[in-house]
Coordinates of C-alpha atoms in Angstrom, one line a residue:
M1 CA 51.8 -200.3 -27.6
R2 CA 50.4 -202.3 -24.6
R3 CA 53.8 -202.1 -23.0
K4 CA 54.0 -198.3 -23.4
A5 CA 50.5 -198.0 -22.1
L6 CA 51.3 -200.1 -19.0
I7 CA 54.5 -198.1 -18.4
G8 CA 52.5 -194.8 -18.7
I9 CA 49.9 -196.0 -16.2
L10 CA 52.6 -197.1 -13.8
I11 CA 54.3 -193.7 -14.0
S12 CA 50.9 -192.0 -13.4
V13 CA 50.2 -194.2 -10.3
V14 CA 53.6 -193.2 -8.9
F15 CA 53.1 -189.5 -9.4
L16 CA 49.5 -189.7 -8.2
Y17 CA 50.8 -191.3 -5.0
L18 CA 53.3 -188.5 -4.5
A19 CA 50.6 -185.9 -5.0
L20 CA 48.1 -187.6 -2.6
R21 CA 50.3 -188.9 0.2
K22 CA 49.9 -185.8 2.4
V23 CA 46.4 -184.9 1.5
D24 CA 43.7 -184.4 4.1
Y25 CA 40.6 -185.6 2.2
A26 CA 38.2 -183.8 4.6
E27 CA 40.0 -180.5 3.9
L28 CA 40.2 -181.3 0.1
W29 CA 36.4 -181.8 0.0
F30 CA 35.8 -178.7 2.0
V31 CA 37.8 -176.5 -0.4
L32 CA 36.1 -178.1 -3.5
R33 CA 32.6 -177.9 -1.9
N34 CA 33.0 -174.1 -1.3
A35 CA 34.3 -173.4 -4.8
R36 CA 32.9 -170.4 -6.6
W37 CA 32.1 -172.1 -9.9
A38 CA 31.5 -168.9 -11.9
W39 CA 35.2 -168.2 -11.9
V40 CA 35.8 -171.5 -13.8
I41 CA 34.0 -170.0 -16.8
P42 CA 36.7 -167.4 -17.8
N43 CA 39.3 -170.2 -17.3
V44 CA 37.6 -172.4 -19.8
I45 CA 37.0 -169.5 -22.2
L46 CA 40.7 -168.5 -22.1
A47 CA 42.4 -171.9 -21.9
V48 CA 40.0 -173.9 -24.2
G49 CA 38.4 -171.3 -26.4
A50 CA 41.1 -168.7 -27.0
G51 CA 44.0 -171.2 -26.3
M52 CA 42.9 -173.9 -28.7
G53 CA 41.8 -171.4 -31.3
L54 CA 45.2 -169.7 -31.2
R55 CA 47.0 -173.1 -31.4
A56 CA 45.1 -173.9 -34.6
W57 CA 45.9 -170.5 -36.2
R58 CA 49.7 -170.9 -35.3
W59 CA 49.7 -174.4 -36.6
M60 CA 48.1 -173.2 -39.9
L61 CA 51.1 -170.8 -40.3
I62 CA 53.6 -173.6 -39.5
L63 CA 51.9 -175.9 -42.1
R64 CA 52.3 -173.4 -44.9
P65 CA 55.4 -174.9 -46.5
V66 CA 53.6 -178.3 -46.5
G67 CA 50.4 -177.0 -48.0
R68 CA 47.6 -174.5 -47.6
V69 CA 45.3 -175.5 -44.8
S70 CA 42.0 -173.9 -43.8
Y71 CA 41.5 -172.7 -40.3
R72 CA 38.5 -175.0 -40.0
H73 CA 40.6 -178.1 -40.7
A74 CA 43.5 -176.9 -38.5
L75 CA 41.1 -176.3 -35.6
A76 CA 39.3 -179.7 -36.1
A77 CA 42.6 -181.6 -36.2
T78 CA 43.9 -179.7 -33.2
M79 CA 40.8 -180.5 -31.1
V80 CA 40.9 -184.2 -32.2
G81 CA 44.6 -184.5 -31.3
F82 CA 44.2 -183.0 -27.8
M83 CA 41.1 -185.1 -27.2
A84 CA 43.1 -188.2 -28.2
N85 CA 45.8 -187.3 -25.7
N86 CA 43.0 -187.3 -23.1
V87 CA 41.7 -190.8 -24.0
L88 CA 44.8 -192.6 -25.5
P89 CA 48.1 -193.5 -23.8
A90 CA 51.7 -192.5 -24.7
R91 CA 50.7 -189.1 -26.1
L92 CA 49.2 -190.7 -29.2
G93 CA 47.3 -187.5 -29.7
E94 CA 50.3 -186.0 -31.5
I95 CA 50.1 -188.7 -34.1
A96 CA 46.3 -188.4 -34.2
R97 CA 46.6 -184.7 -35.0
A98 CA 49.1 -185.3 -37.8
V99 CA 46.9 -188.1 -39.3
S100 CA 43.7 -186.0 -38.9
I101 CA 45.1 -183.0 -40.8
G102 CA 46.6 -185.3 -43.4
V103 CA 43.2 -186.8 -44.0
L104 CA 41.3 -183.5 -44.0
A105 CA 43.7 -181.4 -46.1
K106 CA 45.2 -184.3 -48.1
L107 CA 48.8 -183.7 -46.9
S108 CA 51.7 -185.9 -46.2
R109 CA 51.4 -187.3 -42.7
S110 CA 55.2 -187.4 -42.3
A111 CA 55.5 -183.7 -43.1
T112 CA 52.6 -182.7 -40.9
F113 CA 54.1 -184.7 -38.0
A114 CA 57.3 -182.7 -38.5
T115 CA 55.4 -179.5 -38.1
I116 CA 54.1 -180.7 -34.7
I117 CA 57.8 -181.1 -33.6
V118 CA 58.5 -177.6 -34.8
E119 CA 55.5 -176.4 -32.8
R120 CA 56.8 -178.2 -29.7
I121 CA 60.2 -176.5 -30.1
Y122 CA 58.5 -173.0 -30.1
D123 CA 56.5 -174.0 -27.0
S124 CA 59.7 -175.2 -25.2
F125 CA 61.6 -172.0 -25.9
T126 CA 58.6 -169.9 -24.9
L127 CA 58.2 -171.8 -21.6
L128 CA 62.0 -171.2 -20.9
L129 CA 61.5 -167.5 -21.5
I130 CA 58.6 -167.4 -19.1
L131 CA 60.7 -169.3 -16.5
W132 CA 63.5 -166.7 -17.0
L133 CA 61.1 -163.8 -16.6
V134 CA 59.6 -165.3 -13.4
F135 CA 63.0 -165.7 -11.8
S136 CA 64.1 -162.2 -13.0
F137 CA 61.1 -160.2 -11.8
S138 CA 59.4 -162.1 -9.0
R139 CA 60.1 -163.1 -5.4
I140 CA 60.2 -166.8 -6.2
S141 CA 64.0 -166.8 -5.7
E142 CA 63.3 -166.1 -2.0
L143 CA 60.8 -169.0 -1.7
T144 CA 62.6 -171.9 -3.4
D145 CA 65.9 -173.4 -4.4
V146 CA 66.8 -171.3 -7.4
E147 CA 69.8 -173.3 -8.3
R148 CA 67.9 -176.6 -8.6
V149 CA 65.2 -175.1 -10.8
R150 CA 67.8 -173.2 -12.8
D151 CA 69.8 -176.4 -13.5
V152 CA 66.6 -178.0 -14.8
G153 CA 66.1 -175.0 -17.1
W154 CA 69.6 -175.3 -18.4
I155 CA 69.2 -179.0 -19.1
F156 CA 65.9 -178.3 -20.8
L157 CA 67.5 -175.6 -22.9
A158 CA 70.4 -177.9 -23.9
I159 CA 68.0 -180.6 -25.1
N160 CA 66.1 -178.1 -27.2
I161 CA 69.3 -176.7 -28.7
V162 CA 70.5 -180.2 -29.7
L163 CA 67.1 -181.0 -31.2
V164 CA 67.1 -177.7 -33.2
F165 CA 70.6 -178.5 -34.5
M166 CA 69.5 -182.0 -35.6
L167 CA 66.4 -180.6 -37.4
V168 CA 68.5 -177.9 -39.1
I169 CA 70.9 -180.5 -40.4
L170 CA 68.0 -182.5 -41.7
Q171 CA 66.6 -179.5 -43.4
V172 CA 69.8 -178.0 -44.8
R173 CA 71.5 -181.3 -45.7
N174 CA 68.3 -183.0 -46.7
E175 CA 69.7 -184.8 -49.8
A176 CA 72.6 -186.2 -47.9
V177 CA 70.4 -187.4 -45.0
V178 CA 68.0 -189.0 -47.5
H179 CA 70.9 -190.9 -49.1
W180 CA 72.2 -192.0 -45.7
V181 CA 68.8 -193.3 -44.7
E182 CA 68.5 -195.2 -48.0
R183 CA 72.0 -196.8 -47.4
V184 CA 71.0 -197.8 -43.9
S185 CA 67.8 -199.3 -45.1
R186 CA 69.5 -201.4 -47.8
R187 CA 69.3 -204.5 -45.7
F188 CA 65.5 -204.3 -46.3
S189 CA 63.5 -204.6 -49.5
K190 CA 63.8 -201.9 -52.2
R191 CA 60.2 -200.8 -51.4
I192 CA 61.1 -200.2 -47.7
Q193 CA 64.3 -198.4 -48.8
K194 CA 62.4 -196.1 -51.1
L195 CA 59.7 -195.5 -48.6
A196 CA 62.3 -194.6 -45.9
G197 CA 63.8 -192.0 -48.2
E198 CA 60.5 -190.5 -49.2
I199 CA 59.4 -190.2 -45.6
T200 CA 62.6 -188.5 -44.6
E201 CA 62.3 -186.1 -47.5
K202 CA 58.7 -185.2 -46.6
F203 CA 59.5 -184.9 -42.9
A204 CA 62.2 -182.4 -43.7
R205 CA 59.8 -180.4 -45.8
G206 CA 57.6 -180.1 -42.8
L207 CA 60.4 -178.3 -40.9
T208 CA 60.6 -175.4 -43.3
V209 CA 58.5 -173.0 -41.3
H210 CA 61.0 -170.2 -41.7
H211 CA 60.4 -169.8 -45.4
D212 CA 59.6 -166.1 -44.9
A213 CA 60.0 -163.6 -42.1
R214 CA 56.4 -162.7 -41.9
T215 CA 55.4 -166.3 -41.1
T216 CA 58.2 -166.6 -38.5
V217 CA 57.1 -163.4 -36.8
G218 CA 53.5 -164.6 -36.7
V219 CA 54.5 -167.9 -35.2
V220 CA 56.7 -166.3 -32.5
I221 CA 54.1 -163.7 -31.5
S222 CA 51.3 -166.2 -31.4
S223 CA 53.4 -168.5 -29.3
L224 CA 54.0 -165.7 -26.8
V225 CA 50.4 -164.7 -26.7
L226 CA 49.2 -168.3 -26.4
W227 CA 51.3 -169.1 -23.4
F228 CA 50.5 -165.8 -21.7
I229 CA 46.8 -166.6 -22.1
L230 CA 47.3 -170.1 -20.7
G231 CA 49.3 -168.9 -17.7
A232 CA 46.8 -166.1 -16.9
S233 CA 43.9 -168.5 -17.2
N234 CA 45.2 -170.5 -14.2
Y235 CA 44.6 -167.5 -11.9
F236 CA 40.8 -167.9 -12.3
I237 CA 41.0 -171.3 -10.7
F238 CA 42.8 -169.7 -7.8
L239 CA 39.9 -167.3 -7.5
A240 CA 37.3 -170.0 -7.8
L241 CA 38.8 -171.8 -4.7
G242 CA 39.3 -168.7 -2.7
F243 CA 43.1 -168.4 -3.0
E244 CA 43.2 -164.7 -3.9
S245 CA 46.4 -164.2 -1.9
L246 CA 48.4 -166.2 -4.5
P247 CA 50.3 -163.8 -6.8
L248 CA 49.8 -163.9 -10.5
E249 CA 53.3 -165.2 -11.0
A250 CA 52.2 -168.5 -9.3
S251 CA 49.9 -169.1 -12.4
F252 CA 53.0 -169.0 -14.6
V253 CA 55.2 -171.1 -12.3
L254 CA 52.4 -173.7 -12.3
L255 CA 52.2 -173.5 -16.1
V256 CA 55.9 -174.1 -16.6
V257 CA 56.2 -177.0 -14.1
V258 CA 53.1 -178.8 -15.3
S259 CA 54.0 -178.4 -18.9
L260 CA 57.4 -180.0 -18.2
L261 CA 55.9 -182.8 -16.2
I262 CA 53.2 -183.8 -18.7
S263 CA 55.9 -184.4 -21.3
V264 CA 56.7 -187.5 -19.3
P265 CA 55.0 -190.6 -20.6
S266 CA 51.9 -191.2 -18.5
S267 CA 48.3 -192.5 -18.6
P268 CA 45.6 -190.8 -20.8
G269 CA 44.9 -187.3 -19.7
Y270 CA 48.2 -186.9 -17.8
V271 CA 46.7 -188.2 -14.6
G272 CA 49.2 -188.0 -11.8
V273 CA 51.9 -186.0 -13.5
F274 CA 49.6 -183.1 -13.9
H275 CA 48.4 -183.2 -10.3
Y276 CA 51.9 -183.6 -8.9
G277 CA 53.1 -180.6 -11.0
V278 CA 50.4 -178.4 -9.5
V279 CA 51.1 -179.6 -5.9
I280 CA 54.8 -178.9 -6.1
S281 CA 54.3 -175.6 -7.9
L282 CA 51.8 -174.2 -5.4
G283 CA 53.7 -175.6 -2.4
I284 CA 56.3 -173.0 -3.2
Y285 CA 53.7 -170.3 -2.3
G286 CA 52.6 -171.9 0.9
L287 CA 49.6 -174.0 -0.1
N288 CA 49.4 -177.4 1.6
N289 CA 48.9 -180.6 -0.3
S290 CA 45.1 -180.6 0.2
E291 CA 44.7 -177.0 -1.1
A292 CA 47.0 -177.6 -4.0
M293 CA 45.3 -180.9 -4.9
A294 CA 41.9 -179.0 -5.0
V295 CA 43.4 -176.6 -7.6
A296 CA 44.8 -179.6 -9.5
I297 CA 41.5 -181.4 -9.6
L298 CA 39.5 -178.3 -10.7
L299 CA 42.0 -177.1 -13.2
H300 CA 42.4 -180.6 -14.7
G301 CA 38.7 -181.0 -15.0
A302 CA 38.1 -177.6 -16.5
Q303 CA 40.5 -178.5 -19.3
Y304 CA 39.9 -182.2 -19.7
I305 CA 36.1 -182.2 -20.0
P306 CA 35.5 -179.5 -22.6
I307 CA 38.5 -180.5 -24.7
T308 CA 37.4 -184.1 -24.8
L309 CA 33.8 -183.3 -25.6
L310 CA 34.9 -180.8 -28.4
G311 CA 37.4 -183.3 -29.7
F312 CA 34.7 -186.0 -30.1
Y313 CA 32.4 -183.4 -31.7
Y314 CA 35.0 -182.5 -34.3
L315 CA 35.8 -186.2 -34.9
K316 CA 32.2 -186.8 -35.8
R317 CA 31.7 -183.5 -37.7
E318 CA 34.7 -184.2 -40.0
H319 CA 33.8 -187.9 -40.4
L320 CA 37.0 -189.1 -38.8
K321 CA 37.5 -192.2 -36.8
L322 CA 39.6 -192.5 -33.7
R323 CA 41.1 -195.8 -34.9
E324 CA 42.0 -194.1 -38.1
T325 CA 43.9 -191.3 -36.3
D326 CA 45.8 -193.9 -34.3
E327 CA 48.0 -194.8 -37.2
T328 CA 51.7 -194.0 -37.6
P329 CA 52.4 -190.9 -39.6
A330 CA 54.9 -192.9 -41.6
A331 CA 52.0 -194.6 -43.4
D332 CA 51.7 -191.9 -46.0
T333 CA 49.0 -192.5 -48.4
V334 CA 49.2 -189.0 -50.0
P335 CA 51.9 -188.9 -52.7
D336 CA 52.3 -185.1 -52.9
A337 CA 53.2 -183.1 -49.8
D338 CA 52.3 -179.9 -51.6
A339 CA 48.6 -180.7 -51.9
T340 CA 46.3 -178.0 -50.8
A341 CA 43.4 -178.0 -48.4
R342 CA 39.9 -178.8 -49.7

């Protein structure tokens, strides 16, 4: 884990250097000093309040095949997971979220971790849809190298299709996959062999979000609404810093680019990769590095501070421990993945 943390920090340092290398710090301070802070409030309400609340509701739908989960527990685990991503390296917040909901709702951690992968697939396809809409109905094609961005989009789409195919195979041919896993694990003890098979089976159960059309429609609609809210919320940071001339589409271009970059392993809180994503996104629309870095700092802080504070609040309220949530989801202590929430 230390090696992963060091690699993440190194990656963050590199991206932070790329983001800061052409920044005029006097201009950066001038832009931040003259910020109209009242505009930050609607950004926080939309991105943190509505955004995190909608994430929790969508995850509650995705979790239904695993077990009935209350909205309170889904929201608490979501906040703890995103807080953990802000304070722990290597995106351990994803594991923390699975472990938290497993503890709160007495569910299989392997199955809940699988639902987070399903959630990420919905997010990926929604972001690709946003990217396609931006290129189809905006002037961005006149401002940047469309082919290069389009190639990245195709690569991203191909990766998602391969991942979906693998998960479908795991779900449809679950018994065959479990037998294969058990055969591969025969070199180990019978206990490990049995555990590997059980984890694979529970993991596959977490992928069965499409058990009814109503749930699927709910997940699709909530994904679209969620990412529209997150994209629109960015515009209030533009207003806060006096960049009213930026079009609304710039908010969504920033959303897609930053979301892609923060998937790269980095330091806690996505330092560097987040800021570089904002700089290259807004550079398309004519902002220099100093102006774009001001947006990056304010936007990052507006999300990092409230999410971290709320995450620690829910951690304490639900009597969880951060060390406890930093365990592998493979360490299932709950025997029945169909357990219901408290």
